XYZ file of C-alpha atoms in Angstrom:
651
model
C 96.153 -65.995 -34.635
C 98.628 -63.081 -35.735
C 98.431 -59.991 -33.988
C 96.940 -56.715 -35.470
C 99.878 -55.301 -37.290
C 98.651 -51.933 -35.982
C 100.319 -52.970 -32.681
C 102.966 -54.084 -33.813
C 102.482 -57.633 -33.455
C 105.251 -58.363 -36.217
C 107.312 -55.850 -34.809
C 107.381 -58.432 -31.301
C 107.724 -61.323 -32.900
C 110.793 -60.346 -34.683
C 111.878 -59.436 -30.788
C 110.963 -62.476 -29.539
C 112.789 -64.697 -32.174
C 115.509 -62.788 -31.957
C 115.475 -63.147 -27.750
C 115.189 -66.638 -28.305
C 117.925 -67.524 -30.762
C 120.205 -65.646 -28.795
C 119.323 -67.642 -25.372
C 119.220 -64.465 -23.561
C 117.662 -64.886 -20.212
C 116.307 -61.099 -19.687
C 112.873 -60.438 -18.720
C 109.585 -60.819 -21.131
C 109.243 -57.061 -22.839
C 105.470 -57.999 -23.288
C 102.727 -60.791 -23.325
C 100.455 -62.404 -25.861
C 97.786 -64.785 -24.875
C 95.269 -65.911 -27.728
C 92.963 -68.604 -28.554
C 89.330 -69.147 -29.920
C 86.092 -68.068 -27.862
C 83.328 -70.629 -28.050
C 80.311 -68.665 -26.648
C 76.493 -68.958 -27.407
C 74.275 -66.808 -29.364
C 72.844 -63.952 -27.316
C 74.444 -60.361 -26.756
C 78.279 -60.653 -25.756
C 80.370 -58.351 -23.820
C 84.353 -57.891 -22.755
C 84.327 -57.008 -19.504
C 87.793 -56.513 -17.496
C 88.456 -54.963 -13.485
C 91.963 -54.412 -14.035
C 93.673 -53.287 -10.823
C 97.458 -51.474 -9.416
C 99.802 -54.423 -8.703
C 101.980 -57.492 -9.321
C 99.665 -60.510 -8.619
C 97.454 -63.107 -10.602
C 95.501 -61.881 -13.816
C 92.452 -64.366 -14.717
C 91.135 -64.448 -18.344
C 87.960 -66.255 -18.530
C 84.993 -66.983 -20.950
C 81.486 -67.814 -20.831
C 78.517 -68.120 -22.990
C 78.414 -64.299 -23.059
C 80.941 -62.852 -21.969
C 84.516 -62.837 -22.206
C 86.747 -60.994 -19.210
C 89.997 -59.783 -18.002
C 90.391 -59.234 -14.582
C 93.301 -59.079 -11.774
C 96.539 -57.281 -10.404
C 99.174 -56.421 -13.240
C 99.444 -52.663 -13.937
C 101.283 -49.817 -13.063
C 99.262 -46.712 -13.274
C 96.053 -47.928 -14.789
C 92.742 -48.762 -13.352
C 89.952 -49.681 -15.306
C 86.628 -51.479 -14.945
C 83.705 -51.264 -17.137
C 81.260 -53.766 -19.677
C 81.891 -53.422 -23.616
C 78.993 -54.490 -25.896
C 80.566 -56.730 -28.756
C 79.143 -56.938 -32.509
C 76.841 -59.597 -32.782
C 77.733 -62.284 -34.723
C 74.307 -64.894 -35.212
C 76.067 -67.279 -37.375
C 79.740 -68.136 -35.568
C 79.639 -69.436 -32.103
C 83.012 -68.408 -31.843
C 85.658 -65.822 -31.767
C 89.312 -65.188 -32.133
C 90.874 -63.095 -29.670
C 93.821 -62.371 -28.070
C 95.351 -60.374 -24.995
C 98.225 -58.188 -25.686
C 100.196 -56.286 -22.645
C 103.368 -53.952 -22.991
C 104.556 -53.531 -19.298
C 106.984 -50.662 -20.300
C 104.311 -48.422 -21.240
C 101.827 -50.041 -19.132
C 99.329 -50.498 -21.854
C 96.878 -53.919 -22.043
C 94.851 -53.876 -25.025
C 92.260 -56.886 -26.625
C 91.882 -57.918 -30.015
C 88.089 -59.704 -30.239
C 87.124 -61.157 -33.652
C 89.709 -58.578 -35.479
C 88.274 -55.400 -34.024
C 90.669 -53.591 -31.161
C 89.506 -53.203 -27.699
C 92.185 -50.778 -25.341
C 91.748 -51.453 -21.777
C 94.860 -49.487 -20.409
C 96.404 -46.650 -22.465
C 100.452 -46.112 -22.499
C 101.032 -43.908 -19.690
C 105.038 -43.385 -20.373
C 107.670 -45.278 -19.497
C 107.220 -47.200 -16.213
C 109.580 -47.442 -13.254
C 108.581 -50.736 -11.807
C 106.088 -53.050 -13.675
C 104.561 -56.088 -13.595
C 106.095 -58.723 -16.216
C 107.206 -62.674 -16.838
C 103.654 -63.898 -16.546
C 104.255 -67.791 -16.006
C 100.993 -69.487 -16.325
C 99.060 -71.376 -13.608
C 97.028 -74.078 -13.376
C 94.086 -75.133 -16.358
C 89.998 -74.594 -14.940
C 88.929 -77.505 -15.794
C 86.773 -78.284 -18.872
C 83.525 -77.027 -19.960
C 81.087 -76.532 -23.128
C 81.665 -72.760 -23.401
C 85.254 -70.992 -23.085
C 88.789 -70.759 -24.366
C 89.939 -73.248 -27.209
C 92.927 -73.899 -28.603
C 94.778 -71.128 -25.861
C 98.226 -69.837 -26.830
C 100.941 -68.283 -24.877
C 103.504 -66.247 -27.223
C 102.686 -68.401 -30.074
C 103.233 -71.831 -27.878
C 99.967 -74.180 -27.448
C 98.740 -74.162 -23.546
C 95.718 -76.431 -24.512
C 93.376 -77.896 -27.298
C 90.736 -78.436 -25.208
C 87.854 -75.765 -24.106
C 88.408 -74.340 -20.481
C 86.452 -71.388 -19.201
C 89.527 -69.697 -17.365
C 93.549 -69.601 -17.508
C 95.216 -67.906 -14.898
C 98.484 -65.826 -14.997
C 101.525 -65.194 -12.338
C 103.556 -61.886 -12.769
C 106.534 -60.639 -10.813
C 107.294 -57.135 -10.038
C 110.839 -55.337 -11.560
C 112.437 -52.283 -12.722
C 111.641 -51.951 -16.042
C 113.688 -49.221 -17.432
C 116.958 -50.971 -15.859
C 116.066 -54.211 -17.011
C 115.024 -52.655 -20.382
C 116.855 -49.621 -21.256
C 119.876 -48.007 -20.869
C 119.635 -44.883 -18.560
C 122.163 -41.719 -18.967
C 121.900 -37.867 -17.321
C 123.620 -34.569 -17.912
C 122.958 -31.407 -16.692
C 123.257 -27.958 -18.070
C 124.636 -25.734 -15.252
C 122.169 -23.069 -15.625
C 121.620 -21.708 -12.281
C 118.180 -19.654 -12.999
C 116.664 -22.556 -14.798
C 118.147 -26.628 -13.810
C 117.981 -28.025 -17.072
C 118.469 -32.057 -16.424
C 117.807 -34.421 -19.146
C 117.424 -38.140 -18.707
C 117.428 -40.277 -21.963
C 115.996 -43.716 -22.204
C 118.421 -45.321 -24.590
C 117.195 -48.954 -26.121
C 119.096 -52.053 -25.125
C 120.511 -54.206 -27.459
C 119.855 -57.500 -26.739
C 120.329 -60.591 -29.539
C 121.251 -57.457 -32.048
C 117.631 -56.230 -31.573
C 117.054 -52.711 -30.428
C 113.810 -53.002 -27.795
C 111.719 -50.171 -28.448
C 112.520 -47.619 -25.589
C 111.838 -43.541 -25.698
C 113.827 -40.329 -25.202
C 113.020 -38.231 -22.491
C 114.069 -34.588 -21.103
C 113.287 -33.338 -17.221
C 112.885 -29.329 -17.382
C 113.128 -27.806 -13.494
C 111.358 -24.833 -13.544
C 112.533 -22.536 -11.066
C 111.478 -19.422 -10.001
C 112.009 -16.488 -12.703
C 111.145 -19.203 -15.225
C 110.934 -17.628 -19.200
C 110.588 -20.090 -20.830
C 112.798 -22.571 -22.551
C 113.529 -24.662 -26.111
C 114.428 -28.235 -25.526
C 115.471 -30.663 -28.691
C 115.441 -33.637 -27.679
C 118.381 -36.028 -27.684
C 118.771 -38.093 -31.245
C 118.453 -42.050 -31.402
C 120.981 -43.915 -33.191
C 120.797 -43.700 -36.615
C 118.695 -40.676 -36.531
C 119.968 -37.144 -37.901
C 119.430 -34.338 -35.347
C 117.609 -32.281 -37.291
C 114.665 -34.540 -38.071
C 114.573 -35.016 -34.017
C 111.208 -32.658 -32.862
C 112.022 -29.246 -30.943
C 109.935 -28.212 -28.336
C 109.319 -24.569 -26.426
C 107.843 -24.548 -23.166
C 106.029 -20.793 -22.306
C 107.040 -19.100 -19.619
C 103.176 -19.657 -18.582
C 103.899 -23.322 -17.638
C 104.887 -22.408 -14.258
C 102.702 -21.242 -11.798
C 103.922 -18.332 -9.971
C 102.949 -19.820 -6.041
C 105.149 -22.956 -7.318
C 109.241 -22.382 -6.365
C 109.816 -25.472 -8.591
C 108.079 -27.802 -10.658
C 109.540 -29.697 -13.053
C 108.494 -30.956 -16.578
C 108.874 -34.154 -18.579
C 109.582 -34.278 -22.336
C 108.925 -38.020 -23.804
C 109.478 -38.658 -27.321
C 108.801 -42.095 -29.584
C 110.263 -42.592 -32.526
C 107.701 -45.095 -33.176
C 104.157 -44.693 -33.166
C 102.950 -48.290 -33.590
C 101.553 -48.119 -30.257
C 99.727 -45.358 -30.752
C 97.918 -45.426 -33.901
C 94.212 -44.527 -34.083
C 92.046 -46.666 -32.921
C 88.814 -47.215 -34.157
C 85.932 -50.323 -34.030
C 87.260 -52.028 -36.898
C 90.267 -51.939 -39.609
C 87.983 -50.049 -42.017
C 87.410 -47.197 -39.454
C 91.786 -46.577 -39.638
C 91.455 -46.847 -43.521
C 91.093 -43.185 -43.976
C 94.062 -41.762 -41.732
C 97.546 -42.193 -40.102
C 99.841 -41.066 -37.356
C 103.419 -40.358 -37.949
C 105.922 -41.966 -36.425
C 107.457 -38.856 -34.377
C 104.917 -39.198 -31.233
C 106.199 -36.621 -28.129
C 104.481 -36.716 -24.720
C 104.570 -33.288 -22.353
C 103.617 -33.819 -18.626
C 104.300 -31.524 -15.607
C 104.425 -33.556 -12.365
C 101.269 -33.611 -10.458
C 99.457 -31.461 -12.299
C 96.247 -31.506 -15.058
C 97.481 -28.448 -17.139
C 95.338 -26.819 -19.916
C 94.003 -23.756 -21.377
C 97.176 -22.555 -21.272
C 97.205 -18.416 -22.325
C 100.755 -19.116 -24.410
C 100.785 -22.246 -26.325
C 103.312 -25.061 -26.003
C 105.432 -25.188 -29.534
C 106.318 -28.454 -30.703
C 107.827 -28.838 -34.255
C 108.328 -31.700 -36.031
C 110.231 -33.097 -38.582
C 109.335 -35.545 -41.180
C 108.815 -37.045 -44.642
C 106.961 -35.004 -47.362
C 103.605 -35.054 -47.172
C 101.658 -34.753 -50.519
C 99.363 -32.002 -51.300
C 96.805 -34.395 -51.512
C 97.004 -36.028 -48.087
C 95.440 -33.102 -45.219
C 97.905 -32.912 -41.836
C 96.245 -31.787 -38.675
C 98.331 -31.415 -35.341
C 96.306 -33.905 -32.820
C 96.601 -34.719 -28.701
C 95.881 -37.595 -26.874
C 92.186 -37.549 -25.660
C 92.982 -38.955 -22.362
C 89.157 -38.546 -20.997
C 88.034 -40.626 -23.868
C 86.408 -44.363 -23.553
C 89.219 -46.704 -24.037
C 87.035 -48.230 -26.674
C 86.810 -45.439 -28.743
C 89.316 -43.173 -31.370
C 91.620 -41.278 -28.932
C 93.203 -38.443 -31.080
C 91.539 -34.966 -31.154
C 92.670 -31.793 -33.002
C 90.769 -29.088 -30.217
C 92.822 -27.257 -28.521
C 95.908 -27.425 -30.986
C 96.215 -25.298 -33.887
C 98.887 -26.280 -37.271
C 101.396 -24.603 -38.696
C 102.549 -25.802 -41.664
C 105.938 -24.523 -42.705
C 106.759 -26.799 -45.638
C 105.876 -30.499 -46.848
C 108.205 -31.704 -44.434
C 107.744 -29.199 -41.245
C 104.906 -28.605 -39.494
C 104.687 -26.475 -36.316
C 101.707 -27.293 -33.366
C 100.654 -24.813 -31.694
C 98.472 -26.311 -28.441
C 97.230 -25.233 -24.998
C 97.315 -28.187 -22.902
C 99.321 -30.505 -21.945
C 99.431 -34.645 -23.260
C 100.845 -36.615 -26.444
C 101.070 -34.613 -29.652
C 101.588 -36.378 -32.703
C 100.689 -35.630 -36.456
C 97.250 -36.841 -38.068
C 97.371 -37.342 -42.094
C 94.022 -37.982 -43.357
C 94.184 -39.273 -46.606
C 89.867 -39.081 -47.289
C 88.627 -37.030 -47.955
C 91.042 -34.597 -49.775
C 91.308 -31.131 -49.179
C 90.542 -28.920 -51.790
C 92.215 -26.975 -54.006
C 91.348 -22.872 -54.204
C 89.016 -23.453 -52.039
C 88.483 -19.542 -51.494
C 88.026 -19.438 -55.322
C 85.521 -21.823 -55.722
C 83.724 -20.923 -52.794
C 83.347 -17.100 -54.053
C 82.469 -18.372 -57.192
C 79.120 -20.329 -55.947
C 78.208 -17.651 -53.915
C 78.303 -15.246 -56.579
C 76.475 -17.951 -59.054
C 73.822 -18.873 -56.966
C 73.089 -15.196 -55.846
C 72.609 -14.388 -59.689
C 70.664 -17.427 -59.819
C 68.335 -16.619 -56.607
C 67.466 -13.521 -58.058
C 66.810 -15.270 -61.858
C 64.457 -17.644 -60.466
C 62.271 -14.422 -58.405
C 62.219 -13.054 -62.124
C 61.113 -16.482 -63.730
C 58.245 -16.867 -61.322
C 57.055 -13.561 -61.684
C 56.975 -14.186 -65.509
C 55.402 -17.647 -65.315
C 52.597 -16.013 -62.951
C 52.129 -12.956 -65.275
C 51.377 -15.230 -68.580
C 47.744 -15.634 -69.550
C 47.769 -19.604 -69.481
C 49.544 -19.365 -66.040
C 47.002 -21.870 -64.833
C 48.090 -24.559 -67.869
C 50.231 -27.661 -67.440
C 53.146 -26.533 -68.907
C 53.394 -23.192 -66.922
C 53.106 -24.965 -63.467
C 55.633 -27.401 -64.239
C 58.078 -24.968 -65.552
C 56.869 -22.857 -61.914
C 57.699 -25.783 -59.823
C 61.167 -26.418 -61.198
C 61.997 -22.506 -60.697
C 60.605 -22.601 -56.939
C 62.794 -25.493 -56.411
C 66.072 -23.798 -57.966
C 65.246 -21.177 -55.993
C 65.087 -22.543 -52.975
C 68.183 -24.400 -53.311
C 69.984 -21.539 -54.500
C 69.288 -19.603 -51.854
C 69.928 -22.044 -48.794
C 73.359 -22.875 -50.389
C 74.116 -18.785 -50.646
C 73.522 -18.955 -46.520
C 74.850 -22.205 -45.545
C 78.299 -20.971 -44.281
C 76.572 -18.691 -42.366
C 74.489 -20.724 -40.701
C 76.815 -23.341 -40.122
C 79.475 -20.394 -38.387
C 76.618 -18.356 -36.618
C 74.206 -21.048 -35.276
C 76.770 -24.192 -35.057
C 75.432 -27.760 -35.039
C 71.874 -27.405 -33.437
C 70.988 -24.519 -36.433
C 72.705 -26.841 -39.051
C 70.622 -30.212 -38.323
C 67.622 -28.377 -39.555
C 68.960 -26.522 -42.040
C 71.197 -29.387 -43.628
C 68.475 -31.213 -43.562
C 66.405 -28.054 -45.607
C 69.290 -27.877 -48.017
C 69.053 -32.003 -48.652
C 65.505 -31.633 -49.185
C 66.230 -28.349 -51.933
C 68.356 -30.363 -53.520
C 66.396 -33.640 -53.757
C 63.423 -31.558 -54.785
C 65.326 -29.581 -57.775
C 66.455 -33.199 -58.852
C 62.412 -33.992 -59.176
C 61.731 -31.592 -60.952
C 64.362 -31.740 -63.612
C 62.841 -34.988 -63.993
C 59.605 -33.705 -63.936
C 60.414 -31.500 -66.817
C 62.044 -34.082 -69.060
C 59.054 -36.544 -68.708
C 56.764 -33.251 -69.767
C 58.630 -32.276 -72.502
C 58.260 -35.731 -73.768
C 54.900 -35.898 -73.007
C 54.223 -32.830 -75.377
C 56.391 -33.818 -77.789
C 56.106 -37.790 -78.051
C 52.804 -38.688 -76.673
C 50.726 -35.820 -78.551
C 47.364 -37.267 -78.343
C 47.857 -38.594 -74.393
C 46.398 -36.232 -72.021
C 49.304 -35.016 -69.546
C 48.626 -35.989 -65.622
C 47.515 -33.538 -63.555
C 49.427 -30.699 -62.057
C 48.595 -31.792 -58.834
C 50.356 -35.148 -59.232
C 53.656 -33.116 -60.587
C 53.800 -31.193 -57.233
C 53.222 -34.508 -55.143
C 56.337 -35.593 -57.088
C 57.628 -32.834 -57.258
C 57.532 -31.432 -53.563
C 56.624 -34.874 -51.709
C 58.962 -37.350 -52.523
C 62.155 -35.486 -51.710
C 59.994 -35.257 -48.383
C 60.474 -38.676 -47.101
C 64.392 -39.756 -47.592
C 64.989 -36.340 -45.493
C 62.294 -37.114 -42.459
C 63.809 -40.979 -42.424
C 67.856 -39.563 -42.422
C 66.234 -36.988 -39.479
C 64.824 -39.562 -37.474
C 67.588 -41.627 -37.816
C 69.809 -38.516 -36.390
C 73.248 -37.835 -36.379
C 73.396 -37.629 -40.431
C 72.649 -33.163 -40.710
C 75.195 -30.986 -38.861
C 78.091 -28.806 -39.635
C 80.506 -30.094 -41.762
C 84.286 -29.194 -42.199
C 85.620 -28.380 -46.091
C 89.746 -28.327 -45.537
C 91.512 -26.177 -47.992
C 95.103 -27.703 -48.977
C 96.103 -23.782 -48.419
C 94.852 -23.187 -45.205
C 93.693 -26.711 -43.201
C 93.265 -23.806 -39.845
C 90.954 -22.724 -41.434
C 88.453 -25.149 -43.211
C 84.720 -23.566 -44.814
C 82.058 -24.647 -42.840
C 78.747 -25.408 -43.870
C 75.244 -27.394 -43.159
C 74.902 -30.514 -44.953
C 75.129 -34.183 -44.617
C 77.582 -36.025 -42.223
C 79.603 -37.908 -45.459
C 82.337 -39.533 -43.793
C 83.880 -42.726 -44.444
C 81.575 -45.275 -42.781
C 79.112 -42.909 -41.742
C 75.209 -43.447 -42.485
C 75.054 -39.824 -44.337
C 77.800 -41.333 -46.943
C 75.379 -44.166 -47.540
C 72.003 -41.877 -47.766
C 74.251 -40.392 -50.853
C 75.108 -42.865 -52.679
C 71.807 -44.941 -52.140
C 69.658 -41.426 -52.446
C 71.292 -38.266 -54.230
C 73.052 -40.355 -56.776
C 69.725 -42.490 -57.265
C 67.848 -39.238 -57.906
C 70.769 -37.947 -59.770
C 70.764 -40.889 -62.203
C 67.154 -41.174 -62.911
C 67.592 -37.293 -64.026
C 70.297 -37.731 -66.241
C 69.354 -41.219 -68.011
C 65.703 -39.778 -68.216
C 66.790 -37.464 -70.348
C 69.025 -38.844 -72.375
C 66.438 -41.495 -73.124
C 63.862 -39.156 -74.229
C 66.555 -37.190 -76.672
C 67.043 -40.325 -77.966
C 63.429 -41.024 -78.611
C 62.091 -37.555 -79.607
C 65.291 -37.550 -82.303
C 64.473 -40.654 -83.661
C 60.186 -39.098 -84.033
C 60.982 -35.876 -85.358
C 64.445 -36.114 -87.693
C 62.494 -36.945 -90.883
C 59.861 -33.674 -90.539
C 60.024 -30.262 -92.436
C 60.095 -28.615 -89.179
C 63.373 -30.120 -87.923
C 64.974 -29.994 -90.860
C 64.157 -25.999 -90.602
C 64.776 -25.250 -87.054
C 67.802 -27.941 -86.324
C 70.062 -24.764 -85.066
C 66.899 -23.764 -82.807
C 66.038 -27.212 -81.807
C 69.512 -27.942 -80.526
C 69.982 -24.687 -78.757
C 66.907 -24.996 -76.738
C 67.711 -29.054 -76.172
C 70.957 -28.343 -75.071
C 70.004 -25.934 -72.547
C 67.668 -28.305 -71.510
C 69.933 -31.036 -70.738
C 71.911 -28.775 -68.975
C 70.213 -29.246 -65.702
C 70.860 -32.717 -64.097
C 73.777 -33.400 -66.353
C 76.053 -31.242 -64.655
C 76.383 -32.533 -61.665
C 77.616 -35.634 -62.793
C 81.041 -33.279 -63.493
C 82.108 -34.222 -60.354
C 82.884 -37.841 -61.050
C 85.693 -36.455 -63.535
C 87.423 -34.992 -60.729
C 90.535 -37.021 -61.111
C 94.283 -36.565 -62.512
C 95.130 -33.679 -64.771
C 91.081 -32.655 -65.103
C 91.522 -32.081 -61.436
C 92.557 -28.458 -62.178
C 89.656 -26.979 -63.798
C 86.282 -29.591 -63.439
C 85.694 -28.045 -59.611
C 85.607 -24.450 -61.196
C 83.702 -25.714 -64.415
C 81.296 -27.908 -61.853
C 80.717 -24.571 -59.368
C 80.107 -22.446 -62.274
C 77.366 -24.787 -64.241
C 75.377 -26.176 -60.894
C 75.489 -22.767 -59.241
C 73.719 -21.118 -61.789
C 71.585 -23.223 -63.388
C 68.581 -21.149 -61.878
C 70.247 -18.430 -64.222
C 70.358 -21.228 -67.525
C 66.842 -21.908 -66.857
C 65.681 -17.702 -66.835
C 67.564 -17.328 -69.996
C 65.682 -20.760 -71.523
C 62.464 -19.322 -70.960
C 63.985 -16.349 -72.255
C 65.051 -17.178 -75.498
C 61.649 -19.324 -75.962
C 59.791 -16.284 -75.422
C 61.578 -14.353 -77.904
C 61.482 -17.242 -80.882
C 57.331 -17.122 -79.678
C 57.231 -13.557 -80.749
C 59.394 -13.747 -83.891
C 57.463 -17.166 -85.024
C 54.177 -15.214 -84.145
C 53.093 -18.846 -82.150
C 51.526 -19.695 -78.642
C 54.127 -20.787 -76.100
C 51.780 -22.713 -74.588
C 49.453 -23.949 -77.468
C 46.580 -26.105 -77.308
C 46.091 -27.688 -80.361
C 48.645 -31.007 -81.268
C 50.409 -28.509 -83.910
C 51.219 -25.592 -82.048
C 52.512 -27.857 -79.163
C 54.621 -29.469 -82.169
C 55.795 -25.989 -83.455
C 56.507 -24.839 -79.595
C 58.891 -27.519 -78.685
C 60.804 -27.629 -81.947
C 61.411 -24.342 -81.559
């Protein structure tokens, strides 16, 4: 089985070959032990007790569970249960056991999805390396099959445990090339230390740069840049300032280490699967800030750290991110808190962050950041404020008619109550979402779903009524109560399922490509890639969203095709296709923002804002211009008799 190129598994087997056509005889830079895991059919785990030290490391398999356990690392310490996917078919599972002892990092891949056990905790003094294998544990009907070391077959048969020999060394001697120069300032020693790469077989082993900052007393603060690798042009190398802050006063020296990587591979995000890393990337520049024996953060002056690199599109969101070191080791270890971006051109971008760890730079490539954000965002407020305050004027109208008991009027009612209700939560969203934060936004999200859920069943509810009046003349029209069941009910249940199933409502970040500091927030639906809100939209907005639009553009069809032969069509065509179109404007719209693609990507957000924000507005001036043509035609709105209904709707 091939490594997960994530890690760089091609990158090490282009070292290895290269080690071994070369017949050097220098120590192993890492160590890859796969093979197939025949286990039974209940829950499975990875569990691993990994312990400081240079001695044996076991890996061993069961029926349900497959572990890691011994003596091999530097720094790290770990011991804890993982609960695997289950998998009821297969019986068995790929894996294999990858460890760097450089960086002292040991991570698992199970079944394709990545499993870290021990994090890279900077380049390592002594480690533990050359694992020579031991003895086989005899045979058995659940284990290892088909085990591998470094691509070379151990054993075809199934054994439940292999066991593994390391021996102790100095890594960056054996491994890198070590220089130091110092700066002869006498206030503040300056000494840096950098960890050239080897050559060995004409490869060039991975190693990092690193600068030692001795922070004496009257410390103000200092910019390091950080020495270039070959090939590399100084100026793409990242520059770093350290505040004057960094050093605590009672402290007469304390000294500081700079660590840069040129390549990221071993960081990259890590998430349960492939698909979860889909979405987003690290760049390659990764730089690691540590002062000895000490935790620092919240820092009152932030640590600078700029960095160079390739242009990043305008579609593509960057975000200055640290390494979460308090994380699970099974979970995504990049977080932006605590660091703020600076973006000073496509190709520079400046973090700003109060603590100290790894910094890198986090692309996200989905979803995109939008365009005039502060544009579009003015212009729905302003639309769905006018259209608030059209919908309080429609209802008051519908309630003041004399039929404002009929069919007709409670439909049209129930369609303006629902406008109005999701006009209105949408106006106060990004208030919400900054005043009351996640706890105020899982209800109201969750309000704002319903609104617009509800909105979408009425629009519905109108088109099947005006083809009820228009089509089916002679068929009595169900009762209002059933509208409002539909109407108000239905939306009802999707929202209590999505709240039950929790984590779906909350506040949710809208990056502008202008300003990503500085994203809008607002309550709605968690719609993240892989996330169960992004499926409740596509299986439950866009449902209710399609049955709207084809609805009606089935019964245009249909009421076209019954009415294009009469004298009163013929009459009132101009009138018919005023109303109509007006009509069709609600539902329709929304389907603008599938358009949202290539050159129409300029103008279909505003055009989308401005028709969905205030459609409560289109719908006032409807029943507007109906009421007028009434008057002039001297007919009932809401007639009771086959012909005035006739004469109503073709006007």
């Amino acid at each position: 089985m091939e490594p997960n190129q994530g890690f760089g598994g091609t990158l090490w087997m282009i070292f290895l070959f290269a080690l071994f056509v070369s017949g050097s005889g220098e120590n192993d830079m890492d160590f890859k032990m796969c093979g197939t895991w025949r286990h039974g059919s209940g829950l499975l785990t990875l569990a691993h007790d990994l312990k400081r030290g240079c001695g044996t490391i076991t890996i061993s398999a069961n029926e349900s569970s497959l572990s890691i356990r011994g003596e091999i690392t530097a720094q790290c310490e770990n011991s804890s249960v993982i609960k695997l996917d289950p998998s009821p078919e297969a019986r068995e599972r790929p894996f294999c056991v990858y460890w760097e002892p450089l960086l002292d990092q040991l991570w698992v891949e199970v079944n394709g999805q990545n499993h870290i056990l021990c994090w890279p905790s900077g380049l390592q003094g002594n480690c533990c390396t050359d694992l020579s294998q031991g003895e086989n544990k005899g045979i058995s009907t659940y284990g290892i099959l088909n085990a591998t070391q470094r691509d070379d077959i151990i054993s075809y048969k199934t054994h439940p445990a292999y066991e593994f020999f390391g021996e102790i060394i100095n890594c960056k001697n054996e491994f890198c090339d070590e220089a130091s120069q110092g700066s002869g300032d006498k206030v503040n020693m300056i000494e840096e230390t950098v960890m050239r790469s080897k050559v060995l077989g004409n490869v060039v082993l991975p190693c990092a740069l690193s600068s030692v900052v001795e922070m004496e007393e009257g410390f103000q603060g200092y910019n390091i840049t950080l020495p270039a690798p070959q090939g590399v042009p100084p100026q793409m190398i990242p520059s770093v300032h350290l505040p004057s802050c960094l050093k605590r006063p009672e402290k007469k020296k304390v000294k500081v280490v700079c660590t840069y990587f040129k390549n990221s591979i071993l960081f990259q995000v890590r998430g349960s699967s492939k698909a979860d890393q889909s979405d987003i990337r690290i760049l390659e520049d990764v730089v690691g800030i540590t002062v000895e024996n000490e935790i620092i953060t919240n820092l009152p002056e932030p640590i600078r750290i700029g960095f160079h690199h390739s242009a990043i599109p305008t579609s593509h969101s960057r975000k200055c991110v640290s390494w979460d070191t308090k994380k699970d080791p099974a979970e995504v270890t990049w977080k932006k808190e605590g660091c703020e971006t600076i973006q000073k051109g496509v190709e520079d971008t400046e973090c700003h962050c109060n603590h100290l760890t790894y910094f890198a730079i986090l692309v996200q490539l989905e979803p995109r950041p939008v365009r005039h954000l502060v544009a579009l965002t003015v212009i729905t407020s302003m639309g769905c404020a006018a259209s608030t305050l059209s919908c309080v004027v429609l209802i008051y109208f519908l309630n003041t008619q004399r039929r404002a008991k009929d069919q007709s009027t409670a439909v049209h009612r129930g369609l303006a109550m629902a406008l109005f209700l999701l006009s209105l939560l949408f106006f106060l969203t990004g208030t919400v979402a900054n005043v009351g934060g996640n706890k105020a936004c899982w209800v109201f999200g969750a309000a704002l779903h319903y609104a617009l859920l509800s909105s979408f069943s009425w629009m519905f509810i109108e088109v099947l009524h005006t083809f009820w009046l228009v089509y089916m003349v002679f068929s009595p029209s169900p009762n209002p109560n059933v509208w409002h069941l539909v109407g108000f009910g239905l939306p009802a249940v999707p929202v209590i399922v999505l709240l039950a199933i929790g984590k779906v409502y909350g506040v949710i970040e809208v990056v502008s490509s202008e300003d990503v500091n500085n994203p809008y927030l607002m309550c709605w639906m968690d719609v993240s890639p892989h996330s169960v809100g992004l499926l409740a939209h596509y299986f439950i907005n866009l449902t209710f969203l399609a049955v709207v639009v084809l609805s009606g553009l089935i019964m245009l069809f249909l009421v076209l095709r019954n009415i294009q032969n009469r004298d009163e069509w013929r009459k009132n065509k101009v009138a018919f296709l005023s109303i109509w179109g007006l009509s069709c404007l609600f539902g329709t719209t929304w389907g603008l923002g599938f358009l949202d693609f290539g050159q129409l990507s300029e103008f279909i957000p505003f055009l989308f804002c401005i028709l969905n924000s205030l459609q409560g507005f289109f719908l006032m001036l409807r029943f507007y211009i109906l009421d007028r043509m009434r008057k002039q035609s001297g007919s009932s709105l809401d007639g009771s008799t086959a012909s005035s209904t006739r004469q109503h709707m073709l006007q």
